[in-house]
Coordinates of C-alpha atoms and ligand atoms in Angstrom, one line a residue:
M1 CA 0.0 0.0 0.0
C2 CA 1.1 3.6 -0.3
G3 CA 4.3 4.8 1.3
I4 CA 5.3 8.2 2.7
V5 CA 8.8 9.5 3.3
G6 CA 9.8 13.0 4.4
Y7 CA 12.9 14.8 5.6
I8 CA 13.8 18.1 7.3
G9 CA 17.3 19.0 8.4
P10 CA 20.6 20.3 7.0
R11 CA 21.1 17.7 4.2
D12 CA 19.7 17.7 0.7
C13 CA 16.4 15.8 1.0
V14 CA 16.3 14.3 -2.5
P15 CA 18.6 11.3 -2.1
I16 CA 17.2 10.6 1.4
I17 CA 13.6 10.6 0.1
M18 CA 14.4 8.6 -3.0
E19 CA 16.3 6.0 -0.9
G20 CA 13.5 5.9 1.7
L21 CA 10.9 5.4 -1.1
A22 CA 13.0 2.4 -2.2
Q23 CA 12.7 0.9 1.2
V24 CA 8.9 1.1 1.2
E25 CA 8.6 -0.1 -2.4
Y26 CA 7.9 -3.6 -1.1
R27 CA 4.5 -2.4 0.2
G28 CA 3.2 -2.4 -3.4
Y29 CA 2.6 0.7 -5.5
D30 CA 1.9 1.9 -9.0
S31 CA 3.3 5.5 -9.1
A32 CA 5.6 7.7 -7.1
G33 CA 6.4 11.3 -6.6
I34 CA 8.5 13.9 -4.6
A35 CA 8.0 17.5 -3.6
V36 CA 11.0 19.6 -2.6
V37 CA 11.4 23.1 -1.3
T38 CA 14.3 24.4 -3.4
K39 CA 17.0 26.8 -2.4
K40 CA 15.1 29.6 -4.1
G41 CA 12.2 28.8 -1.9
N42 CA 10.0 27.3 -4.7
L43 CA 8.1 24.1 -4.5
E44 CA 9.3 21.7 -7.1
V45 CA 7.1 18.6 -7.7
H46 CA 7.9 15.6 -9.9
K47 CA 5.7 12.5 -10.2
K48 CA 5.4 9.5 -12.4
K49 CA 3.3 6.5 -13.1
G50 CA 5.2 3.2 -12.7
K51 CA 8.2 2.2 -10.6
L52 CA 10.7 4.4 -8.8
R53 CA 13.1 4.1 -11.7
D54 CA 10.5 5.8 -13.9
L55 CA 10.5 8.7 -11.4
R56 CA 14.3 8.7 -11.2
D57 CA 14.4 9.0 -15.0
V58 CA 12.4 12.3 -14.9
L59 CA 14.1 13.9 -11.9
P60 CA 16.3 16.8 -13.0
K61 CA 19.9 16.2 -11.9
R62 CA 20.0 19.8 -10.5
L63 CA 17.1 19.0 -8.1
T64 CA 18.1 19.7 -4.5
G65 CA 16.6 21.3 -1.5
K66 CA 14.9 20.8 1.9
P67 CA 12.6 20.0 3.3
G68 CA 10.8 17.5 1.1
I69 CA 8.3 14.7 1.0
G70 CA 7.8 11.7 -1.2
H71 CA 5.2 9.0 -1.9
T72 CA 4.6 5.7 -3.5
R73 CA 0.9 5.4 -4.5
W74 CA -1.3 2.3 -4.6
A75 CA -4.4 3.5 -6.5
T76 CA -7.7 3.9 -4.7
H77 CA -9.4 7.1 -6.1
G78 CA -8.5 7.3 -9.8
V79 CA -6.4 5.2 -12.1
P80 CA -2.6 5.0 -11.7
S81 CA -1.3 8.0 -13.8
D82 CA 1.2 10.8 -13.6
A83 CA -1.5 13.3 -12.6
N84 CA -3.0 11.1 -9.9
A85 CA 0.4 10.4 -8.3
H86 CA 1.3 12.2 -5.2
P87 CA 2.3 14.8 -4.0
H88 CA -0.7 17.0 -4.7
T89 CA -0.5 20.7 -4.6
N90 CA -2.7 23.8 -4.2
T91 CA -3.3 26.0 -7.3
A92 CA -0.6 28.5 -6.1
Q93 CA 1.9 25.5 -6.0
T94 CA 3.0 26.3 -2.5
V95 CA 1.5 23.5 -0.5
A96 CA 2.3 19.8 -1.2
V97 CA 0.5 16.9 0.4
V98 CA 1.2 13.2 0.4
H99 CA -1.6 11.0 1.8
N100 CA -2.2 7.3 2.6
G101 CA -5.9 6.5 3.2
I102 CA -9.2 7.6 1.8
V103 CA -11.0 10.9 2.3
E104 CA -14.6 9.7 2.4
N105 CA -16.3 13.1 1.9
A106 CA -13.9 14.1 -1.0
N107 CA -16.7 14.5 -3.5
E108 CA -18.6 16.9 -1.4
L109 CA -15.5 19.0 -0.5
R110 CA -14.4 18.9 -4.1
A111 CA -17.8 20.2 -5.4
K112 CA -17.5 23.1 -2.9
L113 CA -14.0 24.0 -4.0
E114 CA -15.0 23.8 -7.7
A115 CA -17.9 26.1 -7.0
E116 CA -15.3 28.6 -5.7
G117 CA -13.5 28.3 -9.0
I118 CA -10.7 25.9 -8.1
V119 CA -9.6 23.8 -11.0
F120 CA -8.5 20.3 -10.1
T121 CA -5.7 18.5 -12.0
S122 CA -6.3 15.0 -10.7
E123 CA -9.1 12.6 -9.8
T124 CA -7.8 12.0 -6.3
D125 CA -9.3 12.6 -3.0
T126 CA -6.0 13.9 -1.8
E127 CA -5.9 17.0 -4.0
V128 CA -8.9 18.3 -2.0
L129 CA -6.7 18.4 1.1
A130 CA -3.9 20.4 -0.8
H131 CA -6.5 23.1 -1.9
L132 CA -8.1 23.3 1.4
I133 CA -4.8 23.7 3.3
G134 CA -3.6 26.2 0.7
R135 CA -6.9 28.2 1.2
A136 CA -6.4 28.2 5.0
R137 CA -2.8 29.3 4.6
A138 CA -3.9 32.2 2.4
A139 CA -6.3 33.2 5.2
G140 CA -3.3 33.7 7.4
H141 CA -3.2 30.4 9.5
D142 CA 0.1 28.8 10.3
L143 CA 0.7 25.6 8.5
Q144 CA -0.2 23.4 11.5
D145 CA -3.3 25.4 12.2
A146 CA -4.3 25.3 8.6
V147 CA -3.9 21.4 8.7
R148 CA -5.8 21.2 12.0
L149 CA -8.7 23.2 10.6
V150 CA -8.9 21.2 7.4
L151 CA -8.6 17.8 9.2
S152 CA -11.6 18.7 11.4
E153 CA -13.7 18.9 8.1
V154 CA -12.4 15.6 6.7
E155 CA -14.1 12.2 7.1
G156 CA -12.1 9.0 6.4
A157 CA -8.6 7.8 7.0
Y158 CA -5.3 9.4 6.6
G159 CA -1.6 9.3 7.2
L160 CA -0.3 12.7 6.0
A161 CA 2.8 14.6 5.4
I162 CA 2.7 18.3 4.2
V163 CA 5.2 20.9 3.3
D164 CA 4.7 24.5 2.4
A165 CA 7.3 26.4 0.5
T166 CA 6.3 29.6 2.3
Q167 CA 7.0 28.0 5.8
P168 CA 10.0 25.8 4.9
D169 CA 11.1 25.4 8.5
R170 CA 8.5 22.6 9.2
I171 CA 6.8 19.5 8.0
I172 CA 3.4 18.7 9.3
A173 CA 2.3 15.0 9.8
A174 CA -1.0 13.7 10.9
R175 CA -2.6 10.4 11.4
K176 CA -6.0 8.9 11.6
G177 CA -6.2 5.2 10.7
S178 CA -3.0 5.0 8.6
P179 CA 0.4 4.7 10.1
V180 CA 2.9 7.6 10.5
V181 CA 6.2 7.3 12.2
I182 CA 8.6 10.0 13.1
G183 CA 12.3 9.3 13.0
V184 CA 14.3 11.4 15.5
G185 CA 17.9 12.1 14.2
E186 CA 20.7 14.5 15.3
K187 CA 19.5 17.9 14.2
E188 CA 17.3 16.3 11.5
M189 CA 13.9 14.7 11.5
F190 CA 12.3 12.1 9.3
I191 CA 8.8 11.1 8.6
A192 CA 7.6 7.8 7.1
S193 CA 4.7 5.4 6.9
D194 CA 6.9 2.5 7.9
V195 CA 10.1 2.2 10.1
S196 CA 12.0 0.4 7.3
A197 CA 12.3 3.8 5.5
L198 CA 14.0 5.3 8.6
I199 CA 16.3 2.8 10.0
R200 CA 19.2 3.7 7.8
H201 CA 19.2 7.1 9.5
T202 CA 17.9 6.6 13.0
K203 CA 16.6 3.9 15.4
Q204 CA 14.7 6.4 17.6
V205 CA 11.2 6.6 16.4
V206 CA 7.8 8.0 17.6
H207 CA 4.6 6.4 16.4
L208 CA 1.7 8.8 16.0
D209 CA -1.7 7.7 17.2
D210 CA -5.0 8.4 15.6
G211 CA -6.1 12.0 15.9
E212 CA -2.6 13.3 16.4
L213 CA -0.7 15.9 14.4
A214 CA 3.1 16.5 14.5
V215 CA 5.1 19.6 13.7
L216 CA 8.6 18.5 12.7
R217 CA 11.5 21.0 12.6
A218 CA 15.2 20.1 12.0
D219 CA 15.9 20.3 15.7
G220 CA 12.8 18.6 17.2
F221 CA 9.1 18.0 17.0
E222 CA 5.9 18.6 18.9
T223 CA 2.8 16.6 18.9
M224 CA -0.8 17.7 19.5
A225 CA -4.4 16.7 19.2
L226 CA -6.5 18.3 16.4
D227 CA -7.7 20.8 18.9
A228 CA -4.1 21.9 19.6
T229 CA -3.8 20.3 23.1
P230 CA -0.2 19.2 23.4
I231 CA 0.5 15.5 23.6
Q232 CA 3.7 13.9 25.0
K233 CA 5.0 10.9 23.0
K234 CA 7.2 8.0 23.9
L235 CA 10.4 7.3 22.0
F236 CA 10.6 3.7 20.7
A237 CA 14.0 2.0 19.9
V238 CA 13.7 0.0 16.7
T239 CA 15.5 -3.4 17.0
W240 CA 15.7 -4.2 13.3
N241 CA 19.0 -3.9 11.5
V242 CA 19.8 -2.3 8.2
D243 CA 21.1 -5.7 7.0
D244 CA 17.7 -7.2 7.5
L245 CA 16.5 -4.9 4.6
D246 CA 19.0 -6.3 2.1
K247 CA 18.5 -9.4 -0.1
G248 CA 21.7 -10.8 1.5
G249 CA 22.9 -12.5 -1.8
F250 CA 19.4 -14.0 -2.7
E251 CA 17.8 -12.9 -5.9
H252 CA 14.5 -12.1 -4.2
F253 CA 13.4 -11.2 -0.7
M254 CA 10.9 -14.0 -0.8
R255 CA 13.6 -16.7 -1.2
K256 CA 15.7 -15.1 1.4
E257 CA 12.7 -15.0 3.8
I258 CA 11.9 -18.7 3.1
H259 CA 15.5 -19.6 4.0
E260 CA 15.2 -17.4 7.1
Q261 CA 12.5 -19.6 8.7
P262 CA 14.7 -21.8 10.9
L263 CA 16.2 -18.6 12.4
A264 CA 12.9 -16.9 12.7
I265 CA 11.5 -19.8 14.6
E266 CA 14.6 -20.0 16.9
R267 CA 14.0 -16.3 17.7
A268 CA 10.3 -16.9 18.4
L269 CA 11.1 -19.7 20.8
R270 CA 14.1 -18.0 22.5
G271 CA 13.4 -17.6 26.3
R272 CA 9.8 -18.8 25.9
F273 CA 9.9 -22.2 27.5
E274 CA 9.5 -22.8 31.1
E275 CA 10.7 -26.4 31.2
R276 CA 10.0 -27.1 34.8
F277 CA 6.3 -26.9 34.1
A278 CA 6.6 -28.0 30.5
T279 CA 4.9 -24.8 29.4
T280 CA 5.6 -21.4 27.8
H281 CA 6.3 -18.1 29.4
L282 CA 5.0 -15.2 27.1
G283 CA 6.0 -11.8 28.4
G284 CA 3.1 -10.0 26.8
V285 CA 0.4 -12.4 27.9
N286 CA -0.8 -11.1 31.3
L287 CA -3.8 -13.3 31.8
S288 CA -4.0 -14.8 35.2
A289 CA -4.5 -18.5 35.5
R290 CA -7.9 -17.8 36.9
E291 CA -8.8 -15.8 33.8
V292 CA -7.5 -18.6 31.6
L293 CA -9.7 -21.1 33.4
D294 CA -12.7 -18.9 32.5
I295 CA -12.0 -19.0 28.7
R296 CA -14.6 -21.1 27.0
R297 CA -13.8 -20.3 23.4
V298 CA -10.9 -18.9 21.3
K299 CA -11.5 -16.8 18.1
V300 CA -8.6 -15.9 15.9
L301 CA -8.9 -13.0 13.6
G302 CA -6.6 -12.1 10.7
C303 CA -6.5 -11.2 6.9
G304 CA -5.0 -13.0 4.0
S305 CA -2.2 -15.3 5.0
A306 CA -2.7 -14.2 8.6
Y307 CA -6.2 -15.6 8.5
Y308 CA -5.0 -18.9 7.1
A309 CA -2.3 -19.0 9.8
G310 CA -5.1 -18.3 12.2
I311 CA -7.1 -21.3 11.1
A312 CA -4.0 -23.5 11.6
G313 CA -3.2 -21.8 14.9
A314 CA -6.8 -22.2 16.1
Q315 CA -6.6 -25.9 15.4
L316 CA -3.4 -26.1 17.4
I317 CA -5.0 -24.2 20.3
E318 CA -8.0 -26.4 20.3
S319 CA -6.0 -29.6 20.3
M320 CA -3.7 -28.3 23.2
T321 CA -6.4 -26.8 25.3
R322 CA -9.6 -28.7 24.4
I323 CA -11.2 -25.3 24.2
P324 CA -13.2 -24.8 21.0
A325 CA -11.1 -22.5 18.7
D326 CA -11.7 -21.2 15.3
A327 CA -10.6 -18.3 12.9
E328 CA -12.5 -15.8 11.1
P329 CA -11.5 -13.2 8.4
A330 CA -10.9 -10.0 10.4
S331 CA -12.1 -8.1 7.3
E332 CA -15.6 -9.5 7.7
F333 CA -15.8 -9.6 11.5
R334 CA -17.2 -6.3 12.4
Y335 CA -19.8 -6.2 9.6
R336 CA -21.9 -9.0 11.2
N337 CA -22.2 -7.0 14.4
P338 CA -20.6 -9.8 16.4
V339 CA -21.8 -10.8 19.8
I340 CA -18.8 -10.4 22.1
E341 CA -18.9 -12.8 24.9
R342 CA -17.1 -12.5 28.2
D343 CA -15.6 -16.0 28.1
V344 CA -14.1 -15.8 24.7
L345 CA -10.5 -14.9 24.1
Y346 CA -10.1 -13.1 20.7
V347 CA -6.6 -13.3 19.2
A348 CA -5.7 -10.9 16.3
V349 CA -2.9 -12.0 14.1
S350 CA -0.9 -9.6 11.8
Q351 CA 2.5 -9.4 10.4
S352 CA 2.5 -5.6 10.1
G353 CA 0.2 -4.8 12.9
E354 CA -1.2 -2.1 10.6
T355 CA -3.9 -4.0 8.6
A356 CA -6.9 -1.6 8.8
D357 CA -9.4 -4.5 8.8
T358 CA -7.7 -6.4 11.6
I359 CA -7.3 -3.2 13.7
A360 CA -11.0 -2.5 13.2
A361 CA -11.8 -6.0 14.5
V362 CA -9.7 -5.5 17.6
Q363 CA -11.3 -2.2 18.3
E364 CA -14.8 -3.8 17.9
V365 CA -13.9 -6.4 20.5
K366 CA -12.5 -3.8 22.8
R367 CA -15.4 -1.4 22.4
K368 CA -17.8 -4.2 23.3
G369 CA -15.8 -5.1 26.4
G370 CA -14.3 -8.3 25.1
L371 CA -10.9 -9.9 25.9
V372 CA -8.5 -9.4 23.0
M373 CA -4.9 -9.9 22.5
C374 CA -2.6 -9.8 19.4
V375 CA 0.1 -11.7 17.7
V376 CA 2.2 -9.2 15.8
N377 CA 5.6 -9.1 14.1
V378 CA 6.3 -5.3 13.9
V379 CA 7.3 -4.0 17.3
G380 CA 5.5 -0.7 18.1
S381 CA 2.9 -1.2 15.4
T382 CA -0.6 0.1 15.9
M383 CA -2.0 -3.3 16.8
S384 CA 0.7 -3.9 19.4
R385 CA -0.3 -0.7 21.0
E386 CA -4.0 -1.5 20.9
A387 CA -3.8 -4.8 22.8
E388 CA -1.2 -6.9 24.7
G389 CA 0.1 -10.0 23.1
I390 CA 3.0 -11.9 21.6
Y391 CA 5.7 -10.6 19.3
M392 CA 6.8 -13.1 16.7
H393 CA 10.3 -11.7 16.4
A394 CA 10.5 -13.0 12.8
G395 CA 12.5 -9.8 11.7
P396 CA 11.3 -7.7 8.8
E397 CA 9.4 -9.4 6.0
V398 CA 9.7 -7.5 2.8
S399 CA 8.3 -9.7 0.1
V400 CA 4.6 -9.0 -0.4
A401 CA 3.9 -12.7 -0.3
S402 CA 4.2 -13.8 3.3
T403 CA 6.4 -16.9 4.1
K404 CA 8.5 -16.8 7.2
V405 CA 5.8 -14.8 9.1
F406 CA 3.1 -17.3 8.1
T407 CA 5.2 -20.0 9.8
S408 CA 6.0 -17.7 12.8
M409 CA 2.3 -16.9 13.2
I410 CA 1.5 -20.6 13.6
V411 CA 4.5 -21.1 15.9
S412 CA 3.3 -18.1 18.1
L413 CA -0.2 -19.4 18.2
G414 CA 1.2 -22.8 19.2
L415 CA 3.2 -21.2 22.0
L416 CA 0.0 -19.6 23.2
G417 CA -1.9 -22.9 22.9
L418 CA 0.7 -24.6 25.0
H419 CA 0.5 -21.9 27.6
L420 CA -3.3 -22.1 27.9
G421 CA -3.3 -25.9 27.5
R422 CA -1.0 -26.4 30.5
I423 CA -3.3 -24.3 32.6
K424 CA -6.3 -26.2 31.4
D425 CA -6.0 -30.0 31.1
L426 CA -2.8 -30.7 28.9
G427 CA -0.6 -33.1 31.0
P428 CA 3.1 -32.4 31.6
A429 CA 4.3 -35.3 29.4
E430 CA 2.2 -33.9 26.6
G431 CA 3.7 -30.5 27.3
E432 CA 7.2 -31.9 27.1
R433 CA 6.4 -33.7 23.8
I434 CA 5.1 -30.5 22.3
I435 CA 8.1 -28.5 23.5
N436 CA 10.4 -31.1 21.9
G437 CA 8.4 -30.8 18.7
F438 CA 8.9 -27.0 18.8
K439 CA 12.6 -27.4 19.2
R440 CA 13.0 -29.7 16.3
L441 CA 11.2 -27.4 13.9
P442 CA 14.2 -25.3 12.8
D443 CA 16.2 -28.4 11.8
D444 CA 13.3 -30.0 10.2
I445 CA 12.8 -26.9 8.0
R446 CA 16.5 -26.8 7.2
R447 CA 16.2 -30.4 5.9
I448 CA 13.2 -29.3 3.6
L449 CA 15.2 -26.4 2.3
E450 CA 18.0 -28.7 1.3
S451 CA 15.6 -30.3 -1.2
E452 CA 15.0 -26.9 -2.9
P453 CA 16.6 -28.0 -6.3
E454 CA 14.2 -30.9 -6.6
I455 CA 11.2 -28.8 -5.6
A456 CA 12.3 -26.2 -8.2
A457 CA 12.6 -28.8 -10.8
I458 CA 9.0 -30.0 -10.2
A459 CA 7.8 -26.4 -10.1
R460 CA 9.3 -25.6 -13.5
K461 CA 7.3 -28.4 -15.1
F462 CA 4.1 -26.6 -14.2
A463 CA 5.1 -23.2 -15.6
D464 CA 2.5 -23.3 -18.3
T465 CA -0.3 -24.5 -16.2
S466 CA -3.3 -22.2 -15.9
S467 CA -5.2 -23.7 -12.9
M468 CA -4.4 -25.9 -9.9
F469 CA -6.2 -27.3 -6.9
F470 CA -4.6 -27.6 -3.5
I471 CA -6.3 -30.1 -1.2
G472 CA -5.8 -31.1 2.4
R473 CA -7.9 -32.6 5.1
N474 CA -8.4 -31.1 8.6
A475 CA -5.0 -29.6 9.6
G476 CA -3.9 -29.9 6.0
Y477 CA -6.7 -27.7 4.8
P478 CA -5.3 -24.3 6.0
I479 CA -2.0 -25.4 4.4
A480 CA -3.8 -26.0 1.1
L481 CA -5.4 -22.6 1.4
E482 CA -2.0 -21.0 1.9
G483 CA -0.4 -23.0 -0.8
A484 CA -3.0 -21.9 -3.3
Q485 CA -2.8 -18.3 -2.1
K486 CA 1.1 -18.2 -2.6
L487 CA 0.7 -19.6 -6.1
K488 CA -1.9 -17.1 -7.2
E489 CA -0.3 -14.1 -5.5
I490 CA 3.1 -14.4 -7.2
S491 CA 2.6 -16.6 -10.3
Y492 CA -0.9 -15.4 -11.4
I493 CA -1.9 -19.0 -11.9
H494 CA -5.5 -19.7 -10.9
A495 CA -5.3 -21.8 -7.7
E496 CA -8.0 -22.9 -5.4
A497 CA -8.0 -24.8 -2.2
Y498 CA -10.5 -27.4 -1.0
P499 CA -10.8 -29.7 1.9
A500 CA -9.9 -32.9 0.2
S501 CA -13.3 -34.4 1.2
E502 CA -15.1 -31.6 -0.8
L503 CA -13.4 -32.3 -4.1
K504 CA -16.0 -35.0 -5.0
H505 CA -18.8 -32.6 -4.2
G506 CA -18.2 -30.3 -7.2
P507 CA -14.7 -29.2 -8.0
L508 CA -13.7 -32.7 -9.3
A509 CA -15.6 -31.7 -12.5
L510 CA -12.6 -29.6 -13.5
V511 CA -9.9 -32.2 -13.0
S512 CA -8.2 -33.3 -16.2
P513 CA -4.7 -34.0 -17.5
E514 CA -4.3 -30.2 -17.8
F515 CA -5.5 -29.6 -14.2
P516 CA -3.0 -30.6 -11.6
V517 CA -3.8 -31.2 -8.0
V518 CA -1.4 -30.5 -5.1
A519 CA -2.3 -32.9 -2.2
I520 CA -1.2 -32.3 1.4
L521 CA -0.6 -35.8 2.7
P522 CA 0.8 -35.8 6.2
D523 CA 1.2 -39.1 7.9
D524 CA -1.9 -38.8 10.1
P525 CA -5.0 -41.0 10.7
L526 CA -6.6 -39.3 7.7
L527 CA -3.9 -40.5 5.2
K528 CA -6.0 -43.4 3.9
K529 CA -9.0 -41.1 3.2
N530 CA -6.6 -38.6 1.5
L531 CA -5.3 -41.3 -0.7
S532 CA -8.9 -42.2 -1.8
T533 CA -9.3 -38.6 -2.9
V534 CA -6.0 -38.8 -4.8
Q535 CA -7.3 -42.0 -6.5
E536 CA -10.3 -40.0 -7.6
V537 CA -8.1 -37.4 -9.2
R538 CA -5.9 -40.1 -10.8
A539 CA -9.1 -41.7 -12.3
R540 CA -9.6 -38.4 -14.1
R541 CA -6.0 -38.4 -15.2
G542 CA -5.3 -35.3 -13.1
P543 CA -1.5 -34.9 -12.4
V544 CA -0.9 -35.1 -8.7
I545 CA 2.0 -33.5 -6.7
G546 CA 2.0 -35.0 -3.2
I547 CA 3.6 -33.5 -0.1
T548 CA 4.2 -36.6 2.0
Q549 CA 5.9 -37.9 5.1
S550 CA 6.1 -41.6 4.2
S551 CA 6.3 -43.7 1.1
T552 CA 2.7 -44.9 1.2
A553 CA 1.4 -42.8 -1.6
A554 CA 4.4 -43.2 -3.8
D555 CA 4.5 -46.9 -3.2
E556 CA 0.9 -47.1 -4.4
G557 CA 1.9 -45.4 -7.6
L558 CA -0.5 -42.5 -6.9
L559 CA 1.8 -39.5 -7.4
D560 CA 3.3 -37.9 -10.4
H561 CA 5.7 -36.0 -8.1
E562 CA 6.5 -36.4 -4.5
I563 CA 8.0 -34.0 -2.0
R564 CA 8.8 -35.5 1.2
V565 CA 9.1 -33.6 4.5
P566 CA 10.4 -35.0 7.9
K567 CA 8.1 -36.1 10.6
N568 CA 7.8 -34.0 13.7
E569 CA 5.0 -34.2 16.2
P570 CA 1.4 -34.4 14.6
E571 CA 0.7 -30.8 15.7
F572 CA 3.6 -29.5 13.6
D573 CA 3.5 -31.7 10.6
P574 CA 1.1 -29.5 8.6
L575 CA 3.3 -26.5 9.1
L576 CA 6.3 -28.5 7.7
C577 CA 4.1 -29.4 4.6
N578 CA 3.8 -25.8 3.9
I579 CA 7.5 -25.1 3.4
P580 CA 7.7 -27.0 0.0
L581 CA 4.7 -25.1 -1.2
Q582 CA 6.4 -21.8 -0.7
L583 CA 9.4 -23.0 -2.7
F584 CA 7.0 -24.5 -5.3
A585 CA 5.2 -21.2 -5.8
Y586 CA 8.5 -19.2 -5.8
H587 CA 10.2 -21.3 -8.4
L588 CA 7.1 -21.5 -10.6
A589 CA 6.8 -17.7 -10.5
V590 CA 10.4 -17.3 -11.3
A591 CA 10.1 -19.7 -14.2
R592 CA 7.2 -17.5 -15.5
G593 CA 9.2 -14.4 -15.3
C594 CA 7.0 -12.8 -12.6
D595 CA 7.9 -9.9 -10.3
V596 CA 8.1 -12.2 -7.3
D597 CA 8.6 -9.7 -4.5
Q598 CA 6.1 -7.1 -5.8
P599 CA 3.2 -8.9 -7.4
R600 CA 0.8 -6.8 -9.4
N601 CA -2.2 -5.2 -7.7
L602 CA -1.1 -6.3 -4.3
A603 CA 0.2 -4.5 -1.2
K604 CA 2.2 -5.8 1.7
S605 CA 0.2 -3.9 4.2
V606 CA -3.3 -3.0 3.5
T607 CA -4.0 0.1 5.5
V608 CA -7.4 0.9 4.0
E609 CA -10.7 -0.9 4.9
Ligands
G6P1 C1 -2.1 -8.1 2.6 C2 -0.9 -8.9 2.2 C3 -1.0 -10.3 2.6 C4 -1.2 -10.4 4.1 C5 -2.4 -9.6 4.6 C6 -2.4 -9.3 6.1 O1 -3.3 -8.6 1.9 O2 -0.8 -8.9 0.7 O3 0.2 -11.1 2.2 O4 -1.3 -11.7 4.5 O5 -2.3 -8.3 4.0 O6 -1.3 -8.6 6.5 P1 -0.8 -8.5 8.0 O7 0.3 -7.5 8.0 O8 -2.0 -8.2 8.8 O9 -0.3 -9.9 8.4

């Protein structure tokens, strides 16, 4: 989704902003732009549809100045085009605005401005803000007061950065629903929608909360509410390293992140076992044992891959606690006006901690007095400040398609399951067995990663396929969902997941020699039934790729291709089956020449509802 970067300080802002924009590229975008206050005191704006290199091509070499703001846009109002790219300016070309989010009453505000004779140059909702702020400045208000006045008229969501060539000693930032982070440097200040754009310059950051506005000057900043009441903010120290944001010798972030999984799990597990009681200790989970005993149901909420990890995690929690647990798409949750019950534990799962739909779900539970916690990767993110919970410690995930964090989400939900289970009725021997399973996961995954060349060779054979099914039973089903999701996201091959038992109830009609099926076949009590489904596919001459843990399926001659994963404990076997599917999707997408890390139309962090 859109990215914001801004700089004020002694240095030329252009290279800082361009490099910052490159860091937020991964979020997904279709155009980019920059606004700079030049030495002569003019506002110079350049923007271009396409990638950052297209913007670089049109930037005049002489362009220097400060302060400045930049933006990568993911189209919402108006098609991707040069004119719709941000920054947007007022008619006098003094004020420039970059905006993430949606102004919901833009049409109404636009009509009013047009009636006053203002001519718009784009189809965006953001341009309305530029004209309104310009008009308030012309009426004599300071930039921050102009922004405050305008925002009190605005409905919708925003993360904003604003410069004014006639007040070049400040940048104004504001937030409602879309993340904004201030980076605090030595006599220089940064603004961004994402800490990754800042960490090359500073690790000291401040997260704006909804309804807050910040005035950044080279030597400091002040924060206030929209009614100008001052607000004191806490400094956060970012723990990520600059190296985490490099590809580290891999061709794509996705492949690097797939290979980081053993380390990510080791980090998630570090310091979390309390061996004496065969349980876990989770610093952010402050439920008393008595409160845990009162929990009668667990509901996991997430979007996209986080939802699928939520299904897998809920199954783990249910098996360890014998408390009914399920998952629901956070994007749908609030629209059904959910009944929030006192004895339900809601768990929101998110890599970014910024997904607008998941935040809204958390707020819905909180508003109705429910018990909610979160499982989040990005430290200090909005969700992590909304509710207590568990950090995954997976390190930054840059590729739009989630891999290591999907795995870390299941691991973290498993850690929670063990914690709750050992308070409920999971015995110590079972606790120990599960802890040992957790500990074996990194090495099991290393072994799967060693078979990457074989998996890649299988994947390449399917580069011309147009559709595939992914099937799995029970705990294999969320893995099938995620496998299909990975494939469509990055290779644009149509892929659908079904519970294996459902195949015969409709989808089987499509299976043919041109319609391959990926079957998740862990060595569990359902293997026999799974193999019957595979037989049904074979009977229609559908090619089958099996993810297996034993030779049964291959021995029966049922598979065209087999990818074997090690056996762990039954709880973790499905998670292991997912690792080859990540590599399968990756190598298939590479074979098709796709932009693996930045698939078309998608964004890493979806900060609009
Ligand atoms: C977007 C991404 C998905 C991701 C989902 C949830 O749709 O493209 O890959 O799974 O958001 O993101 P979150 O940051 O909440 O885990």
